[in-house]
PDB file of C-alpha atoms in Angstrom:
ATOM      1  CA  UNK A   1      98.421  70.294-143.178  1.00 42.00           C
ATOM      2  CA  UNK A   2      98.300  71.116-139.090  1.00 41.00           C
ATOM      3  CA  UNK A   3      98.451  74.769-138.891  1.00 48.00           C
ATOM      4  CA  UNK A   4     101.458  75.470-136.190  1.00 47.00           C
ATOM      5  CA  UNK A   5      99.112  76.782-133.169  1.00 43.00           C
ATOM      6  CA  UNK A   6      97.335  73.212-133.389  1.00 44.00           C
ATOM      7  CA  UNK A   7     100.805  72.035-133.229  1.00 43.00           C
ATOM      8  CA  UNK A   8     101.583  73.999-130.176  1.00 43.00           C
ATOM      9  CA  UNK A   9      98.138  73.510-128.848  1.00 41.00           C
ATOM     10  CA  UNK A  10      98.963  69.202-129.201  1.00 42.00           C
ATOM     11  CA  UNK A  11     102.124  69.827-128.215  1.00 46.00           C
ATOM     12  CA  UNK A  12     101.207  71.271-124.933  1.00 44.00           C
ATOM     13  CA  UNK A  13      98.346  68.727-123.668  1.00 44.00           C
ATOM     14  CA  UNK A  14     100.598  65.737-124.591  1.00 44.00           C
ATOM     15  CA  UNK A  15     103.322  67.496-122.677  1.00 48.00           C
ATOM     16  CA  UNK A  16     101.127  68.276-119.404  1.00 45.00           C
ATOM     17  CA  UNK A  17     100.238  64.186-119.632  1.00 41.00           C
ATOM     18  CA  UNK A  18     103.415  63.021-119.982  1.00 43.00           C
ATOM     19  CA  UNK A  19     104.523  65.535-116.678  1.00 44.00           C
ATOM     20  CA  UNK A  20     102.159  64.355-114.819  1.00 40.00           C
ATOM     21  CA  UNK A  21     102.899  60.309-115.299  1.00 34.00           C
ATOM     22  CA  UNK A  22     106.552  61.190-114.644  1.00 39.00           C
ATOM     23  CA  UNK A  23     106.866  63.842-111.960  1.00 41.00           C
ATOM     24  CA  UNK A  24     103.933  63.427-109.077  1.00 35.00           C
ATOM     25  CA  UNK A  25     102.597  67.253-107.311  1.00 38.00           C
ATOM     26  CA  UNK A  26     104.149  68.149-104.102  1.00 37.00           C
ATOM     27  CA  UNK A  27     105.831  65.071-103.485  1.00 37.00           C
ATOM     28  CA  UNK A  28     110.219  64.538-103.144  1.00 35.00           C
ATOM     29  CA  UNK A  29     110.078  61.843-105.636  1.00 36.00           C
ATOM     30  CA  UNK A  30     111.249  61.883-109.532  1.00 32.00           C
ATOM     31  CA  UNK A  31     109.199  58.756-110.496  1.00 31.00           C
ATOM     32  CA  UNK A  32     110.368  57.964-114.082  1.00 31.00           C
ATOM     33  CA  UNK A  33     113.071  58.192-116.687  1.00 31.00           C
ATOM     34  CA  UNK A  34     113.562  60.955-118.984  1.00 33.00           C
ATOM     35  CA  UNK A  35     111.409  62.449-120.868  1.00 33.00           C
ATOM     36  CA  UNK A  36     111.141  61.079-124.588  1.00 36.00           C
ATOM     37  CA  UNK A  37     111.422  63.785-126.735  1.00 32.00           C
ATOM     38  CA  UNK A  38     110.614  62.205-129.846  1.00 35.00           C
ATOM     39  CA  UNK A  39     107.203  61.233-129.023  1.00 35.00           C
ATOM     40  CA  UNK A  40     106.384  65.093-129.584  1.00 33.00           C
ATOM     41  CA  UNK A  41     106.250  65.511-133.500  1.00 33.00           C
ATOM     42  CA  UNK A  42     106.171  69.750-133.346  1.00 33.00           C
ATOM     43  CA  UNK A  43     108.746  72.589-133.649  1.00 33.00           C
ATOM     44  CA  UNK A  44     108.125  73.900-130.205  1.00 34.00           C
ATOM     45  CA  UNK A  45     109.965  71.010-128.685  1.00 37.00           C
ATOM     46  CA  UNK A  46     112.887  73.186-128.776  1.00 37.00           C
ATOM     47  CA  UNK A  47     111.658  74.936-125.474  1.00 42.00           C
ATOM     48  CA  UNK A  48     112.094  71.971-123.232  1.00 42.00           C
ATOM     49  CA  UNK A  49     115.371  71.122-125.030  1.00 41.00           C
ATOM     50  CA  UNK A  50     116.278  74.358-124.250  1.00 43.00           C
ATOM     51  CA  UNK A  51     116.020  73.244-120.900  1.00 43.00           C
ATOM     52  CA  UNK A  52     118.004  70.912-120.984  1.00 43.00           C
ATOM     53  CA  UNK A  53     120.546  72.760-122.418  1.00 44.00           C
ATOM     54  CA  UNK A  54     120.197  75.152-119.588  1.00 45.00           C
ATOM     55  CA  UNK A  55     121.158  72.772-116.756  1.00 48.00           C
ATOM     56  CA  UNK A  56     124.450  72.844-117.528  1.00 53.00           C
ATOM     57  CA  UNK A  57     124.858  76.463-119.042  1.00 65.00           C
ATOM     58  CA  UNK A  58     127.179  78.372-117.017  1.00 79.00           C
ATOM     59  CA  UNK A  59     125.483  80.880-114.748  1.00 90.00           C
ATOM     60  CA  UNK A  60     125.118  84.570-115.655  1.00 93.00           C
ATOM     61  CA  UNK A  61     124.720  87.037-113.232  1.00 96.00           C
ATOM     62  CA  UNK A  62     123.674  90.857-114.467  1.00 96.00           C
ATOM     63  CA  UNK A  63     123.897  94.234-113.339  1.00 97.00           C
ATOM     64  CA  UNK A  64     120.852  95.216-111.061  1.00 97.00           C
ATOM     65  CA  UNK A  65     118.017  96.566-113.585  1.00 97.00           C
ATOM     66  CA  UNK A  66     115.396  98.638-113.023  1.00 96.00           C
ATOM     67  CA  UNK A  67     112.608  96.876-115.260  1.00 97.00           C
ATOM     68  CA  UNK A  68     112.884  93.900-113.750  1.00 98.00           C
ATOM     69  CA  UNK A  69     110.013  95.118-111.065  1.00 98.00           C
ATOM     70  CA  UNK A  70     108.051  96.406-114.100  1.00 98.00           C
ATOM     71  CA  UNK A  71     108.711  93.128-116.177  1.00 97.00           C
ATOM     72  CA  UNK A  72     107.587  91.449-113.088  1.00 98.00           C
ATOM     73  CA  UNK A  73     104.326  93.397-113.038  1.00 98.00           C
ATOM     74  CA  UNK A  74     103.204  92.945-116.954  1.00 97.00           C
ATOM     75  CA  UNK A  75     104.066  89.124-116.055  1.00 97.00           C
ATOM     76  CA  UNK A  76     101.740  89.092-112.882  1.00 98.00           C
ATOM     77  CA  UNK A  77      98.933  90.740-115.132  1.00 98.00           C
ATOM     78  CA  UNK A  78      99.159  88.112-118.199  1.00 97.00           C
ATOM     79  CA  UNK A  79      98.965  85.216-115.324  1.00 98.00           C
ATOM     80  CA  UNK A  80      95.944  87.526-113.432  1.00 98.00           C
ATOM     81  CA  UNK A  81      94.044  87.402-116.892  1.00 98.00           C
ATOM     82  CA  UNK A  82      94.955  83.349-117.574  1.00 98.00           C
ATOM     83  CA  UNK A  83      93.825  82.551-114.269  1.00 98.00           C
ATOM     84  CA  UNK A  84      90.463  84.302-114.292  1.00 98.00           C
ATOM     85  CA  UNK A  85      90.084  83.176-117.818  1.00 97.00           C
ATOM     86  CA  UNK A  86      90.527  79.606-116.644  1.00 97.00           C
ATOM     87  CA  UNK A  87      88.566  80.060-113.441  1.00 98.00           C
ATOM     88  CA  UNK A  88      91.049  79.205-111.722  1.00 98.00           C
ATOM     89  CA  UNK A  89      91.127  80.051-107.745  1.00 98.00           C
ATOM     90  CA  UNK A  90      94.886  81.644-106.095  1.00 98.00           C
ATOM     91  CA  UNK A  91      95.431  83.560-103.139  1.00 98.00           C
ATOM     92  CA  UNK A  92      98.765  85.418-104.118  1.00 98.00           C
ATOM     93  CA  UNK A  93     101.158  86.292-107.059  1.00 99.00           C
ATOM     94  CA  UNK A  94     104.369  87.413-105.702  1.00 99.00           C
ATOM     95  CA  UNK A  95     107.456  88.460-107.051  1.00 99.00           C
ATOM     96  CA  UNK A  96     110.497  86.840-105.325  1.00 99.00           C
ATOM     97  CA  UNK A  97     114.287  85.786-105.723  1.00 97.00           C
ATOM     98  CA  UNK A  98     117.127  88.033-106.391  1.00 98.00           C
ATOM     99  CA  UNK A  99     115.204  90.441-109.264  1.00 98.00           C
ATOM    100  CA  UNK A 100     112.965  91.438-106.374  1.00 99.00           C
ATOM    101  CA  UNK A 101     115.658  93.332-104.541  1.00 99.00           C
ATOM    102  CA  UNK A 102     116.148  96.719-105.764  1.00 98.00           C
ATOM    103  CA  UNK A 103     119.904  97.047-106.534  1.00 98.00           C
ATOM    104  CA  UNK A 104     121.266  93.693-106.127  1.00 98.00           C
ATOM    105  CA  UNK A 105     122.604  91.531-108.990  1.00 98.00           C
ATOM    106  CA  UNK A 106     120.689  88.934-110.450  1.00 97.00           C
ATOM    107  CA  UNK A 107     120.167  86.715-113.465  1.00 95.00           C
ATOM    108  CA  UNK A 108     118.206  87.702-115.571  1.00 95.00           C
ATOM    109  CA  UNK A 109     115.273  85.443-114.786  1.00 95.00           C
ATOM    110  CA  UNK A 110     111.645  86.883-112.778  1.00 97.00           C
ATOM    111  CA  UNK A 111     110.361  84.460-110.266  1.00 97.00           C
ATOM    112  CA  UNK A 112     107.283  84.231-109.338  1.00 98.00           C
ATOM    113  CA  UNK A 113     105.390  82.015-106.925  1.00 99.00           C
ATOM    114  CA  UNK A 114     101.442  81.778-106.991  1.00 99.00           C
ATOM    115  CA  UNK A 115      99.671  80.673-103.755  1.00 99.00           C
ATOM    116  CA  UNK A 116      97.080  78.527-103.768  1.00 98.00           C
ATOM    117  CA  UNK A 117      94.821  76.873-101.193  1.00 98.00           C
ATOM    118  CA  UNK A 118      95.067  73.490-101.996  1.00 97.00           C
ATOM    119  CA  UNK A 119      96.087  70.835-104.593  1.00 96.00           C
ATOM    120  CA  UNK A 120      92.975  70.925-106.174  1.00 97.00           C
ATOM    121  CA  UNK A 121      93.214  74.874-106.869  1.00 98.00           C
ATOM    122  CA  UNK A 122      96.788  74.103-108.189  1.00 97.00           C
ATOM    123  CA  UNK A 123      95.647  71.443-110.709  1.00 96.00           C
ATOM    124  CA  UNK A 124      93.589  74.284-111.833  1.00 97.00           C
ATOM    125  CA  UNK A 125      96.189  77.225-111.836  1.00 97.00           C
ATOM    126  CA  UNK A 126      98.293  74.398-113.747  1.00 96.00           C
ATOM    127  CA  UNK A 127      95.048  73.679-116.567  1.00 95.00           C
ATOM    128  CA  UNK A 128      94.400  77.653-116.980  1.00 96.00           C
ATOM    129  CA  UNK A 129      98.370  78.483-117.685  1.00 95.00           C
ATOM    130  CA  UNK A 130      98.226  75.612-120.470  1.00 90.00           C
ATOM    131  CA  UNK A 131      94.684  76.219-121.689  1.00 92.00           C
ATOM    132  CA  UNK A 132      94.286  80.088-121.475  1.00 95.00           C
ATOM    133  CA  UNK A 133      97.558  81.145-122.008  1.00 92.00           C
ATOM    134  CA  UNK A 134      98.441  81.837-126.166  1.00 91.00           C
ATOM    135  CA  UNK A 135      99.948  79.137-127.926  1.00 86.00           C
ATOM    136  CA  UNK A 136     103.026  81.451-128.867  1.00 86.00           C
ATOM    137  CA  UNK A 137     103.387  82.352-125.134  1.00 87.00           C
ATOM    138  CA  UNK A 138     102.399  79.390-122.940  1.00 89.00           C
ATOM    139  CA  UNK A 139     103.429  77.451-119.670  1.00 92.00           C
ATOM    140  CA  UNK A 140     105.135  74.231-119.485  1.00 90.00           C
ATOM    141  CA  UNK A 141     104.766  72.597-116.276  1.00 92.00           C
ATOM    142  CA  UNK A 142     108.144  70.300-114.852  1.00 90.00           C
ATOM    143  CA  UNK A 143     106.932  68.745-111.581  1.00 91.00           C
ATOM    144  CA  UNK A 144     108.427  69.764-108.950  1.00 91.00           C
ATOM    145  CA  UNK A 145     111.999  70.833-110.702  1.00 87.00           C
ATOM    146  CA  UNK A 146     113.713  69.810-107.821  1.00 89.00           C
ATOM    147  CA  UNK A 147     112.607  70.788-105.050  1.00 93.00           C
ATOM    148  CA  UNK A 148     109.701  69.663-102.893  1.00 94.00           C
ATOM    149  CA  UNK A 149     106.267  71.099-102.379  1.00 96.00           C
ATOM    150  CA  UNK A 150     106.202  72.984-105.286  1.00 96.00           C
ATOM    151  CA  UNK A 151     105.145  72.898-109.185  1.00 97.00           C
ATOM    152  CA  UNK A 152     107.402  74.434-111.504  1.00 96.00           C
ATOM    153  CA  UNK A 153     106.166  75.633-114.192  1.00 96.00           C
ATOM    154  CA  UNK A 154     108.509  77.324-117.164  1.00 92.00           C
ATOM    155  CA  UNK A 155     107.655  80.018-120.090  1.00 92.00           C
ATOM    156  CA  UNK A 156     107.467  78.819-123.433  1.00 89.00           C
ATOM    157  CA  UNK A 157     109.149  79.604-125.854  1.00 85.00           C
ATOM    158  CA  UNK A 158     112.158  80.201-123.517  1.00 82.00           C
ATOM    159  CA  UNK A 159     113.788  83.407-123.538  1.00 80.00           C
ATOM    160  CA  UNK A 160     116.845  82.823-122.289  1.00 74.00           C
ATOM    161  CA  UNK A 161     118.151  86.442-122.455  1.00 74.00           C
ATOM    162  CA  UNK A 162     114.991  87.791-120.571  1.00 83.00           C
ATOM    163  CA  UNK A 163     113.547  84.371-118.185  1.00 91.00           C
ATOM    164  CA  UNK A 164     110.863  83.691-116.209  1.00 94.00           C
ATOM    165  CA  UNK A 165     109.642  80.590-114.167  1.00 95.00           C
ATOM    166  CA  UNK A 166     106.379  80.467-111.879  1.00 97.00           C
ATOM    167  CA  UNK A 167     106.071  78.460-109.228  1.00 98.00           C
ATOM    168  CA  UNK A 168     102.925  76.737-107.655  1.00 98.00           C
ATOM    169  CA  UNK A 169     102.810  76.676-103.709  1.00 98.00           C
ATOM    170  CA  UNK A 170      99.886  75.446-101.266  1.00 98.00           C
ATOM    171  CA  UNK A 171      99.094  76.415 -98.363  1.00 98.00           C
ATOM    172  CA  UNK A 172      97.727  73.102 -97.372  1.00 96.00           C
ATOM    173  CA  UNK A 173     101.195  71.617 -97.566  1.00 97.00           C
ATOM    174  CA  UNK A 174     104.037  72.246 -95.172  1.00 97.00           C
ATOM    175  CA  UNK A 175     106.788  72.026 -97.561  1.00 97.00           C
ATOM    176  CA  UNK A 176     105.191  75.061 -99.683  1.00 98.00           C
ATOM    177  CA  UNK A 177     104.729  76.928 -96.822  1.00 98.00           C
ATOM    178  CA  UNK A 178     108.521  76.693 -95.540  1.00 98.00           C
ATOM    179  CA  UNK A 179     109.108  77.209 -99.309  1.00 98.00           C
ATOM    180  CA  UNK A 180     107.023  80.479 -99.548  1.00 98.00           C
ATOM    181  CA  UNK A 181     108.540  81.753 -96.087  1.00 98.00           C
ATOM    182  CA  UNK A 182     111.881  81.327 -97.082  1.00 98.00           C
ATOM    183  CA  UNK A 183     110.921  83.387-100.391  1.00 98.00           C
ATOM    184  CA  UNK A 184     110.038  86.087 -98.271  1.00 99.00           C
ATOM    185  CA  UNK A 185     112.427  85.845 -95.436  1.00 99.00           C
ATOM    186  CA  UNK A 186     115.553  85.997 -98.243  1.00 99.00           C
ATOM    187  CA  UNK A 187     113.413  89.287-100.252  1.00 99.00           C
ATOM    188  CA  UNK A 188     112.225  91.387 -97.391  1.00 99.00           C
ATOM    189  CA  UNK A 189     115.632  90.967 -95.405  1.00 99.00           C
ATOM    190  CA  UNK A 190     117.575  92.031 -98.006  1.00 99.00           C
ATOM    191  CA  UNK A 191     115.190  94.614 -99.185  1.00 99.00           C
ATOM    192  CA  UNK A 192     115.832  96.516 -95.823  1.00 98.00           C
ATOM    193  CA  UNK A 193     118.161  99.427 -94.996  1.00 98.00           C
ATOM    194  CA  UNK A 194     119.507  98.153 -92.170  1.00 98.00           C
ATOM    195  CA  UNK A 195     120.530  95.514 -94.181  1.00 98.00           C
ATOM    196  CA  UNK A 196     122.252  96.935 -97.193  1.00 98.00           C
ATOM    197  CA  UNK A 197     125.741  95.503 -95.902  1.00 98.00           C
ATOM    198  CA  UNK A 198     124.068  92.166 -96.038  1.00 98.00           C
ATOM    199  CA  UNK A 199     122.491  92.711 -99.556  1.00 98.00           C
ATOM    200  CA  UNK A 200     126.176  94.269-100.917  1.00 98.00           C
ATOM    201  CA  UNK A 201     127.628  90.770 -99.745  1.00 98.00           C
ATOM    202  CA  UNK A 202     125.332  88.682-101.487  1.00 98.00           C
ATOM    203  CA  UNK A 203     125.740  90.570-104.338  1.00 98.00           C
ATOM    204  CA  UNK A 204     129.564  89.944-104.115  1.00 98.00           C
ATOM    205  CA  UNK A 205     129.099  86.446-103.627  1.00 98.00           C
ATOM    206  CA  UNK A 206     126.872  85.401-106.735  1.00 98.00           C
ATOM    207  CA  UNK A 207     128.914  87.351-108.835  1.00 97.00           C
ATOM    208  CA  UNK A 208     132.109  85.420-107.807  1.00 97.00           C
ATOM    209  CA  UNK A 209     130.117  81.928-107.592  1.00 97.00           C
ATOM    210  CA  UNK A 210     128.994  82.465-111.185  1.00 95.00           C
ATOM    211  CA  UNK A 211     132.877  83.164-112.271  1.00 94.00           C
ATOM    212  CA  UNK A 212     134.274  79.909-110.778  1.00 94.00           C
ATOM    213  CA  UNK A 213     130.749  77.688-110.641  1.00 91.00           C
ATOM    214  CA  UNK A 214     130.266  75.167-113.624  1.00 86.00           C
ATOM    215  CA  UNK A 215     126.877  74.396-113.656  1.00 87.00           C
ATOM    216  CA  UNK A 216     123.426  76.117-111.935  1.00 86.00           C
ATOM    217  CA  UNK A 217     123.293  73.296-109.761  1.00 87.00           C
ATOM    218  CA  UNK A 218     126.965  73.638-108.591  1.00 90.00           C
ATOM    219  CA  UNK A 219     126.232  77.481-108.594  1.00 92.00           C
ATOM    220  CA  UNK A 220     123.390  77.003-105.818  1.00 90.00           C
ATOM    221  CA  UNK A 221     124.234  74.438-103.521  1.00 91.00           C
ATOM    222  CA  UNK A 222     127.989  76.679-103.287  1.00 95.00           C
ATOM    223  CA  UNK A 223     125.586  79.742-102.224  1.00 96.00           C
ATOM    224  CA  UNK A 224     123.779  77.985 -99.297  1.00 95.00           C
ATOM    225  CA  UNK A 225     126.780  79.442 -96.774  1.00 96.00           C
ATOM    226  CA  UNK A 226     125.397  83.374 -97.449  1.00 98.00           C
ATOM    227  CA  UNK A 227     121.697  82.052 -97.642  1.00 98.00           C
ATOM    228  CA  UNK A 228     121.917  80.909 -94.202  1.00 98.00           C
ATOM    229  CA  UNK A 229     123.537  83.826 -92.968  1.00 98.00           C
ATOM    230  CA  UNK A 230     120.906  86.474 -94.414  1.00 98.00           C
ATOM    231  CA  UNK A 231     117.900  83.739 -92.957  1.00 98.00           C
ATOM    232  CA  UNK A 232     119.591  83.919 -89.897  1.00 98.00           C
ATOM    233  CA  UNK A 233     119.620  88.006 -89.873  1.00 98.00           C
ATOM    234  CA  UNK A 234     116.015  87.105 -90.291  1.00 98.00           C
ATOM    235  CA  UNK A 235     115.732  85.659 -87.114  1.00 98.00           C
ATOM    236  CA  UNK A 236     115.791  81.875 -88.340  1.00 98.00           C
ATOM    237  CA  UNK A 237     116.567  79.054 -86.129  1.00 98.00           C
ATOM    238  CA  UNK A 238     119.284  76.433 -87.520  1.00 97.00           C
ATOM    239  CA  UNK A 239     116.463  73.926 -87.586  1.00 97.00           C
ATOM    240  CA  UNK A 240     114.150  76.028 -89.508  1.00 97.00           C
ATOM    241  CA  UNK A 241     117.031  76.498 -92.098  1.00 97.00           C
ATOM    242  CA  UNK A 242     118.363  73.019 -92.269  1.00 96.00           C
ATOM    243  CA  UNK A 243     114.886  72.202 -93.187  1.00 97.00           C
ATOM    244  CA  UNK A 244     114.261  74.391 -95.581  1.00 96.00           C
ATOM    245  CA  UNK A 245     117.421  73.576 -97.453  1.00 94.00           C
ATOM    246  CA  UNK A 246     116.888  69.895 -96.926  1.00 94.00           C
ATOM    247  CA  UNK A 247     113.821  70.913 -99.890  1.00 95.00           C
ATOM    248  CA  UNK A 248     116.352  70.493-102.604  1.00 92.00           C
ATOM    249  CA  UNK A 249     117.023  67.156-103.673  1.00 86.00           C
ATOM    250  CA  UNK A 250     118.540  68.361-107.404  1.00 78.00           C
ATOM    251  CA  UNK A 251     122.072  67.207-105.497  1.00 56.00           C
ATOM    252  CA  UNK A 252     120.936  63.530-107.400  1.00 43.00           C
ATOM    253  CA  UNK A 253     119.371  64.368-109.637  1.00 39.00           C
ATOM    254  CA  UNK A 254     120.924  64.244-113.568  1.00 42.00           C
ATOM    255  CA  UNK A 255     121.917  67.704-114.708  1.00 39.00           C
ATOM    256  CA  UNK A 256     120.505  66.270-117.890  1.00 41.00           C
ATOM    257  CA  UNK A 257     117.252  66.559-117.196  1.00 42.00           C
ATOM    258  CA  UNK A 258     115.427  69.659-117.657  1.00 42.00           C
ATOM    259  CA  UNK A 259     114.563  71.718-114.548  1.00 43.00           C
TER     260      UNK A 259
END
């Protein structure tokens, strides 16, 4: 009988083949159907159905909390150990997104990018987060998930009441770059005093947006308005923002398929 960590272990590595075939690195393009989940004969297949599930789960938006910096930081370390364990070269783990702003309301979901020099250092980040990571507390990597010059990666098993997702940018590559400025641009601007007003009406927003949105997709493409306005407090141009939203092509994609 397979013990259940070979399971995983299988489960994983013909997972990361099947990802690659279907979604390509760093590049706009969704190049295949589907994913069949029947070809993967293991429990753990629940965590990418429960992805699939999530892309139409309504969105939940919590109360600031004050572990989410902490949470963010015991993260950071696991990936810091998986990385050097894997050899694995990165320039930067950052927290980002709304759980990075002290006080504002947020799902309940760290995000985390992970800078890298160049593709061939993210292949590697990719092979030490499915390799060194434990079998009961792994990554799953999803292409791009949507939007360009990145690779998403997800937690597995999914927790969907305490989330994570990682995301692989390069600095070799434009599109992460205008990614990873963004990140920052959105955090640091609404991390600042002077900007507390600004912070308070994002807060508003999302929560409102999550009452009356249907679906994560519909919730973020209805929050672009007060994302351009807090980029522009941050001294963007309207080019610079038009092309930094233009990264998302989710708008076609099938809220079927797991992101």
């Amino acid at each position: 009988m397979v013990a259940q960590s070979d399971k995983i272990w299988l489960f994983a590595e013909k997972l990361a083949c099947t990802t690659r075939r279907y979604f390509t690195s760093f590049t706009p393009e969704f190049t295949g159907s589907a994913l069949d989940l029947s070809a993967f004969n293991c429990d753990v297949v629940v965590c990418l159905s429960n992805m699939t599930e999530l892309s139409s789960r309504k969105v939940v938006i919590c109360d600031p909390d004050q572990s989410w910096p902490e949470r963010f930081s015991e993260i950071s370390a696991n990936l810091k150990k998986y990385l050097s364990a894997g050899s694995a070269s990165y320039k930067t783990i950052e927290h980002i997104g709304s759980t990075a702003v002290p006080g504002l309301p947020a799902k309940d979901n760290i995000d985390i990018i992970i800078i890298v020099a160049n593709a061939h250092d993210a292949e590697s980040v990719v092979d030490a987060l499915l390799h060194e990571a434990p079998a009961d507390s792994h990554y799953v990597p999803i292409g791009d998930g949507g939007i360009r010059g990145r690779i998403s990666l997800k937690h597995c098993p999914r927790d969907l009441e305490k989330d994570q997702s990682v995301y692989i940018l390069c600095e070799d590559n434009p599109d992460s770059m205008l990614m990873a400025r963004g990140h920052r641009a959105l955090r640091d601007t609404l991390r600042a005093p002077e900007h507390k007003w600004l912070k308070d009406e994002y807060g508003k927003t999302k929560i409102e947006l999550a009452k009356t949105s249907t679906s994560g997709l519909e919730y973020g493409r209805r929050k672009n308005p007060i994302i351009r306005k807090i980029l522009k407090a941050a001294g963007w141009t309207d080019e610079d923002i038009i092309a930094e939203q233009a990264l998302d092509h989710r708008v076609s994609w099938d809220d079927d398929l797991p992101y």
